[in-house]
Coordinates of C-alpha atoms in Angstrom, one line a residue:
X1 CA 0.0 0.0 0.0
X2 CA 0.9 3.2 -0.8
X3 CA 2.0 5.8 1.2
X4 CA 0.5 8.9 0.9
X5 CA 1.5 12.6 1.8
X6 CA 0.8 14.7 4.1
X7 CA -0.5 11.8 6.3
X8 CA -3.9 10.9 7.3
X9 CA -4.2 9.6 10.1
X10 CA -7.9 8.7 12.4
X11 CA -9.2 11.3 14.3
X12 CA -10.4 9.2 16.9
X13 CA -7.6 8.3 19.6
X14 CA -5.6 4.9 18.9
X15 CA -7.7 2.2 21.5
X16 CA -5.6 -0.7 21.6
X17 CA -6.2 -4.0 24.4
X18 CA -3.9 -3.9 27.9
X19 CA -0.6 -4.1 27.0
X20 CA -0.3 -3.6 23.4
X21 CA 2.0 -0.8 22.2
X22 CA 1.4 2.3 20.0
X23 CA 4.1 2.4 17.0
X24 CA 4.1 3.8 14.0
X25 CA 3.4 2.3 10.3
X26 CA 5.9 1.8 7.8
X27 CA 5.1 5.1 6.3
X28 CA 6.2 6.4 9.6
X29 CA 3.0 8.6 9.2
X30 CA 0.5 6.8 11.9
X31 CA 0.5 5.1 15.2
X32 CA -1.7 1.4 14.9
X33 CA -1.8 -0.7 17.7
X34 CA 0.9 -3.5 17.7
X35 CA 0.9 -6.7 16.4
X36 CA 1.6 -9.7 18.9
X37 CA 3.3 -12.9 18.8
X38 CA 1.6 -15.5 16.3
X39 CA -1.0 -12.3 14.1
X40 CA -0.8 -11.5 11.3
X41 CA 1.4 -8.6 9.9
X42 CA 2.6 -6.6 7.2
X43 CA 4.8 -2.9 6.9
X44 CA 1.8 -0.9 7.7
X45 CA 0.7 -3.5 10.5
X46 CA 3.9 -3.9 12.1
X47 CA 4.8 -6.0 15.4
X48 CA 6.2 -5.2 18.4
X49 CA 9.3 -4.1 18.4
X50 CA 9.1 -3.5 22.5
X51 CA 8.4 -7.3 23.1
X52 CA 11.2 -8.2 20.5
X53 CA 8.7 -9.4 17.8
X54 CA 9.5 -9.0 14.1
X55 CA 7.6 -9.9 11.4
X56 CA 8.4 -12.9 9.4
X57 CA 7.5 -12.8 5.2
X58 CA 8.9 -15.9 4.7
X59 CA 5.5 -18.3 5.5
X60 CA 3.1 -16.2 3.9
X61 CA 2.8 -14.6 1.0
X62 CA 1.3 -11.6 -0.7
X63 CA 3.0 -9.0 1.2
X64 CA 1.7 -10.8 4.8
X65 CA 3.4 -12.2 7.7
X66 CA 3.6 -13.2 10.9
X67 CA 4.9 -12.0 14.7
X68 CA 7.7 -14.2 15.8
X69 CA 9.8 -13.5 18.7
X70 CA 13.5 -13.4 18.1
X71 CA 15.4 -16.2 20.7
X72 CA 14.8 -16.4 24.0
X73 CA 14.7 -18.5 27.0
X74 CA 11.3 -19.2 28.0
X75 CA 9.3 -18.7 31.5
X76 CA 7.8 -21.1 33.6
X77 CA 5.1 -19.5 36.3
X78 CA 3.0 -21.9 38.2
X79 CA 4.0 -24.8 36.4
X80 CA 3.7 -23.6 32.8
X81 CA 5.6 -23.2 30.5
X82 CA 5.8 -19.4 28.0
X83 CA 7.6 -18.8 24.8
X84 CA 9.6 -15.9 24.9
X85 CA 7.6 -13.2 23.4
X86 CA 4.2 -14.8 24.7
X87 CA 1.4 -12.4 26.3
X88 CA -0.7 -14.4 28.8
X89 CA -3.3 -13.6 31.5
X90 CA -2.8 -15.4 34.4
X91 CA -5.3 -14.2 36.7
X92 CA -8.1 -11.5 35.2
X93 CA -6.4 -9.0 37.0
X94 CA -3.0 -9.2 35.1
X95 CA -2.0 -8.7 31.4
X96 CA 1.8 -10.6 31.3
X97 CA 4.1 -11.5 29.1
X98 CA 7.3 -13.6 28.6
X99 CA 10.4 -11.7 27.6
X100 CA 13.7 -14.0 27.5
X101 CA 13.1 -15.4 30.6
X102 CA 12.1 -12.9 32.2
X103 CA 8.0 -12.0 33.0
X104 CA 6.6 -8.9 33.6
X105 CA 3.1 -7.6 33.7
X106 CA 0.5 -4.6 34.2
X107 CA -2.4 -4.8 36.3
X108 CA -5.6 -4.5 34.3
X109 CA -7.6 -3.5 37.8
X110 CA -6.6 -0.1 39.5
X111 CA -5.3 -0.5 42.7
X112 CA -5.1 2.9 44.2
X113 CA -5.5 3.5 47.8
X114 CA -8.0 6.2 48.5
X115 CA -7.8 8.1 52.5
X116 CA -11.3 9.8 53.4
X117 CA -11.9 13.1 51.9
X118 CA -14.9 15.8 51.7
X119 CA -16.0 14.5 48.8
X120 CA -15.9 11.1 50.0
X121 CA -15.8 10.6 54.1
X122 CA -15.7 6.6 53.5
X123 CA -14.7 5.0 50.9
X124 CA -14.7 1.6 50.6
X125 CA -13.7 -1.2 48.2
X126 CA -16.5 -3.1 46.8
X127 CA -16.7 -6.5 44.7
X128 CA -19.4 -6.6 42.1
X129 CA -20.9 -9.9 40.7
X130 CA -19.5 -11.0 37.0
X131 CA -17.2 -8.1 37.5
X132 CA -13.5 -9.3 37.8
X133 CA -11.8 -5.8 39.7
X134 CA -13.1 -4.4 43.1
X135 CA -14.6 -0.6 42.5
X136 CA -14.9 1.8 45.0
X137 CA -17.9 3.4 46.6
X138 CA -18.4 6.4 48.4
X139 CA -20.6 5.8 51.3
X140 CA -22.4 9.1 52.1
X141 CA -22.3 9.9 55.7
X142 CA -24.3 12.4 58.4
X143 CA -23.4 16.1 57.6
X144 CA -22.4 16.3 61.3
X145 CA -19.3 13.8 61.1
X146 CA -18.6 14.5 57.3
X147 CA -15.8 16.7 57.7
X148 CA -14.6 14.8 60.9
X149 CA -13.6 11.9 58.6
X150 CA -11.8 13.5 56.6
X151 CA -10.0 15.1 59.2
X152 CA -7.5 12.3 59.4
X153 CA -5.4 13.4 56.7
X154 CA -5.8 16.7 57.3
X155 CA -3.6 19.5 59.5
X156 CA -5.6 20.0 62.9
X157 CA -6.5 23.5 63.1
X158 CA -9.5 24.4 65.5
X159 CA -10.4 27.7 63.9
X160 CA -11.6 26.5 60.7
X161 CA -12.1 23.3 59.2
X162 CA -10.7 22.6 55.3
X163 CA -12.6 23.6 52.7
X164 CA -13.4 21.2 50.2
X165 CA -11.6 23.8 47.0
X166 CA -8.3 24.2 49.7
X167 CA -7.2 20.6 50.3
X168 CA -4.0 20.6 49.0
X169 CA -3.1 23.6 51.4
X170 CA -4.6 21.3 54.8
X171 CA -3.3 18.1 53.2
X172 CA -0.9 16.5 55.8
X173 CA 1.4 14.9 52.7
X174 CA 1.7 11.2 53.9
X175 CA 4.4 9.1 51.5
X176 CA 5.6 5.3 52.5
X177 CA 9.2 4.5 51.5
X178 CA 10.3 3.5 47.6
X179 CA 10.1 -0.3 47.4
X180 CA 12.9 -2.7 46.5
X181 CA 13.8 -2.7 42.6
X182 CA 11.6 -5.7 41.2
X183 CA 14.7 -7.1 39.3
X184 CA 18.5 -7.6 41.0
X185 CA 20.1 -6.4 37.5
X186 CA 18.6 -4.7 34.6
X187 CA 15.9 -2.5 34.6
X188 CA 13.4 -2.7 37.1
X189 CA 10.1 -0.9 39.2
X190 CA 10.2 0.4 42.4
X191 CA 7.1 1.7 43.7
X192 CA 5.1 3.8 46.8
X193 CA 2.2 5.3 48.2
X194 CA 1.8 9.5 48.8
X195 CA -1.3 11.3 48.7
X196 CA 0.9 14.3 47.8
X197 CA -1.4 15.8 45.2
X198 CA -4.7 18.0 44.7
X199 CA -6.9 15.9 45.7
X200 CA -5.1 14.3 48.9
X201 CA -5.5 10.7 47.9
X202 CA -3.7 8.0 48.3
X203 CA -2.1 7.0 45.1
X204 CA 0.9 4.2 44.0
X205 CA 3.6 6.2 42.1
X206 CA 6.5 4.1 40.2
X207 CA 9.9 4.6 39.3
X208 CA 12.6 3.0 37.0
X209 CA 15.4 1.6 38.7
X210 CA 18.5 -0.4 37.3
X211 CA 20.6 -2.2 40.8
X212 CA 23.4 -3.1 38.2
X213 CA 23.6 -3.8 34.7
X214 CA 23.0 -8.0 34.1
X215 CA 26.7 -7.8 32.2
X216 CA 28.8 -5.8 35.2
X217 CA 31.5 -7.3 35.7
X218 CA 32.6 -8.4 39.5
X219 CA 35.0 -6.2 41.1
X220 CA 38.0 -7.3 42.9
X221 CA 37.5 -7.3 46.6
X222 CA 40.5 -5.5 48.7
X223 CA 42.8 -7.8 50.9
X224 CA 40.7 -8.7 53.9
X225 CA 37.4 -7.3 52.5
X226 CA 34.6 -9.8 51.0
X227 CA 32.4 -7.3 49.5
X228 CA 32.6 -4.1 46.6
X229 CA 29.4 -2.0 47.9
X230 CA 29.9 0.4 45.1
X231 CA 32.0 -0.2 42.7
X232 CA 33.3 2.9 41.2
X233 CA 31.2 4.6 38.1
X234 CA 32.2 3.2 34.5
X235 CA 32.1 5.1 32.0
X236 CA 29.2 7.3 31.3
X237 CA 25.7 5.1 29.5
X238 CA 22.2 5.6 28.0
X239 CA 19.2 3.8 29.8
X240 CA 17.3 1.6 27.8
X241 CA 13.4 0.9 28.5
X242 CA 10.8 -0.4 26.2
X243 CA 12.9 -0.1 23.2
X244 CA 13.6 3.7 24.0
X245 CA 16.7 5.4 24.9
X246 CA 17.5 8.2 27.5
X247 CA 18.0 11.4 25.5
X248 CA 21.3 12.2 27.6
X249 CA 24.0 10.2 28.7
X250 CA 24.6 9.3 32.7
X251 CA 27.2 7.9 35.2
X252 CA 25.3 6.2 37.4
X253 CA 26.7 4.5 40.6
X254 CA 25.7 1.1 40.9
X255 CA 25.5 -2.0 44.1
X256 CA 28.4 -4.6 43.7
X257 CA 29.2 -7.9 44.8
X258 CA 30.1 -10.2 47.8
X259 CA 32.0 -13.6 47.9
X260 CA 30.6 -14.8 51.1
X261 CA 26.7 -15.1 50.5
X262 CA 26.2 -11.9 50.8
X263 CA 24.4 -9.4 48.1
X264 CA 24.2 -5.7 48.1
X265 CA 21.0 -3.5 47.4
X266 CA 20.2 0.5 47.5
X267 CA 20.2 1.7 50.7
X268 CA 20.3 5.7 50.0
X269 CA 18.8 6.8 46.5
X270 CA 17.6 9.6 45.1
X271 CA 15.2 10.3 42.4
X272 CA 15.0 12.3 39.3
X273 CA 13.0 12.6 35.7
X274 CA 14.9 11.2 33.0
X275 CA 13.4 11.8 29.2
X276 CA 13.1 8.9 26.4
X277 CA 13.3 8.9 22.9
X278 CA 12.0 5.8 21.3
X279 CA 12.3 5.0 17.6
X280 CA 8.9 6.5 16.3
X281 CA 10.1 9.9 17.5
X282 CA 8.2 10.2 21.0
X283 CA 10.0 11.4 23.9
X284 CA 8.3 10.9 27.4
X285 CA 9.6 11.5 30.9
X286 CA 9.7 9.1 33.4
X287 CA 11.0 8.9 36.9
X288 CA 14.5 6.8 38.1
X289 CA 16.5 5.7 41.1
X290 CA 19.9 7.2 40.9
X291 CA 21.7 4.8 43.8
X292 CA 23.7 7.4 46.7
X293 CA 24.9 4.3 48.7
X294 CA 24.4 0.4 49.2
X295 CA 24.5 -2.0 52.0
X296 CA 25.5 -5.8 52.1
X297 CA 23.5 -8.0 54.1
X298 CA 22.0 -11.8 54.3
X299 CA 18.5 -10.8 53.3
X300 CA 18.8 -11.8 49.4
X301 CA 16.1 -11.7 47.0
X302 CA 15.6 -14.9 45.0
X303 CA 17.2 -15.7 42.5
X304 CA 16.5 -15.8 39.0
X305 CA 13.4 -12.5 40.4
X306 CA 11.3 -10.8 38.1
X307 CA 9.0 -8.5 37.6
X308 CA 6.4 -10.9 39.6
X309 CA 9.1 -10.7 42.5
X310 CA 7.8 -10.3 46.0
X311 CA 11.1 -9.7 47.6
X312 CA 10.0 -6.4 49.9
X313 CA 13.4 -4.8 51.3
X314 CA 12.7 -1.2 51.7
X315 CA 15.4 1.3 51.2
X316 CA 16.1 4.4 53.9
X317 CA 15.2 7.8 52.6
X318 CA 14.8 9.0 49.6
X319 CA 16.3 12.1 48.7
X320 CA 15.0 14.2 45.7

C-alpha cells in the first residue's frame, strides 16, 4: 500500500487492548496498535518491536506475515511453561508476558488506595458480581461527622475546618518508602504510596530503577574485604526501556558484589526525571533511582526475580 503525503491519520484516539503498544506504520506517518506474537502482519501493521517481535515474510505470501519473537529463554510460572515473546493472562487482573526469561506484567484493575476526603468521608472497596476488579464506593455519611472523617489526613487547626476547594493547602502529605527494585540487575520498578497531590488521595507512584547492569562485571574485593558496595562509576551510559533510549548520557553509581553469600542492594537513593526517545520519534519522561549508597547483608532476594518478584526490602530515605 501506498504511502500517501501529508499523512492521514484517524481522528479518533488509537484504542488498543492492555498491553499492546502504539508504534508507527511503515510510512512512519501513523501510530496502529501492535501486532503480537503469532498475528498476522505486514509494513503498515507492524509488530512489536518492544516485546522483541518481528515480522516474518517468509511463510506467507502476498506481502503478509507473521509476529515471531527473536530467541529467547522461556518462562515457567506456576507450572507452565511461555515462549519468549508470549502475552498471557494469568489471573483476570493481570496482562503478562514472557520476555527471554524474564515476566513482567500490568495490572488491568486499579489498585489505588484512597484516604477519606470531603468529597468522599468513607470510601470503601466493593466486589461486584460477574465483574472481575473491586470498585470503589463512596458511602455518604451524616453532615455532622462529614468533615470529621476526613479530618484524618488533614492538619488540625481548630479555627476552621478545610474547605473542600483548599485541600492541597490542609493536606498532611503522607508518603511510605520506595520499594525494593523488582529485578537484581537490569531495569526494574520500584514503587510507593503518597497522597501528595490535589486531591489528597492515596495513590501508587513508580519509578525505573537499574541495581546493576545484568553484564557488570565483579569487582575485585580488597585484601581482607569480601564485598565491593559500590564499585566505582564506569564510563558514562544511556538507559534503555521499552525499546527507547534516555535522551542524555549518565554515570550512574551502581550496588556490587560479595564472595561470602552476601548481596548488596540500594540503601540511600535519590530520584529524578529522565526523558526517552523511542524509535517512532516520542520522547516521554519518566521517573528513576539514581543509587547514593548500598548495603550488604543476608537478606537476598531470589534468584533468577522478576518483575512478579515479592522480595519487599525497603530502602532508607529518599532524597529528591
Amino acid at each position: 500500500q501506498a504511502c500517501t503525503h501529508p499523512c492521514q491519520c484517524p481522528s479518533q484516539p488509537l484504542q488498543c487492548p492492555a498491553g499492546t503498544s502504539h508504534v508507527l506504520d511503515a510510512c512512519g506517518c501513523c501510530k496502529v496498535c501492535a501486532r503480537q506474537l503469532g498475528e498476522l502482519c505486514s509494513l503498515q501493521k507492524p509488530c512489536d518491536h518492544h516485546k522483541g517481535l518481528y515480522c516474518d515474510f517468509s511463510r506467507i505470501h502476498r506481502g503478509s506475515g507473521i509476529c515471531l519473537a527473536h530467541e529467547g529463554a522461556t518462562c515457567d510460572l506456576l507450572g507452565r511453561i511461555y515462549h519468549n515473546g508470549e502475552s498471557f493472562q494469568p489471573t483476570c487482573k493481570l496482562q503478562c508476558i514472557c520476555m527471554d526469561g524474564a515476566i513482567g506484567c500490568i495490572p488491568l484493575c486499579s489498585d489505588d488506595l484512597r484516604l477519606p476526603s470531603p468529597e468522599c468521608p468513607n470510601p470503601r472497596r466493593v466486589k461486584f458480581r460477574n465483574k472481575c476488579c473491586e470498585e470503589w464506593v463512596c458511602e455518604e455519611g451524616s453532615e455532622e461527622n462529614r468533615f470529621e472523617t476526613a479530618m484524618a489526613v488533614f492538619r488540625e487547626d481548630p479555627a476552621r475546618k478545610p474547605e473542600p476547594n483548599n485541600l492541597q493547602e490542609n493536606c498532611l502529605v503522607q508518603t511510605t518508602e520506595w520499594s525494593a527494585c523488582s529485578r537484581s540487575c537490569g531495569m526494574g520498578i520500584s514503587a510507593r504510596v503518597t497522597n501528595d497531590n490535589p486531591q489528597c488521595r492515596l495513590e501508587k507512584e513508580t519509578r525505573l530503577c537499574m541495581v546493576r547492569p545484568c553484564d557488570l562485571p565483579r569487582e575485585k574485593t580488597k585484601k581482607g574485604k569480601k564485598c565491593v558496595r559500590t564499585p566505582k562509576p564506569r564510563q558514562s551510559l544511556r538507559f534503555e526501556f521499552s525499546g527507547c533510549t534516555s535522551t542524555r548520557s549518565y554515570r550512574p553509581k551502581f550496588c556490587g558484589s560479595c564472595t561470602d553469600g552476601r548481596c548488596c542492594t540500594p540503601y540511600v537513593t535519590s530520584t529524578a526525571e529522565v526523558e526517552f526517545r523511542c524509535p517512532e520519534g516520542d520522547f516521554f519522561q519518566r521517573k528513576m533511582m539514581f543509587i547514593k549508597a548500598c548495603s550488604c547483608h543476608y537478606d537476598c532476594p531470589r534468584d533468577n526475580d522478576i518483575f512478579l518478584a515479592t522480595y519487599h526490602r525497603r530502602m532508607v530515605g529518599d532524597h529528591v
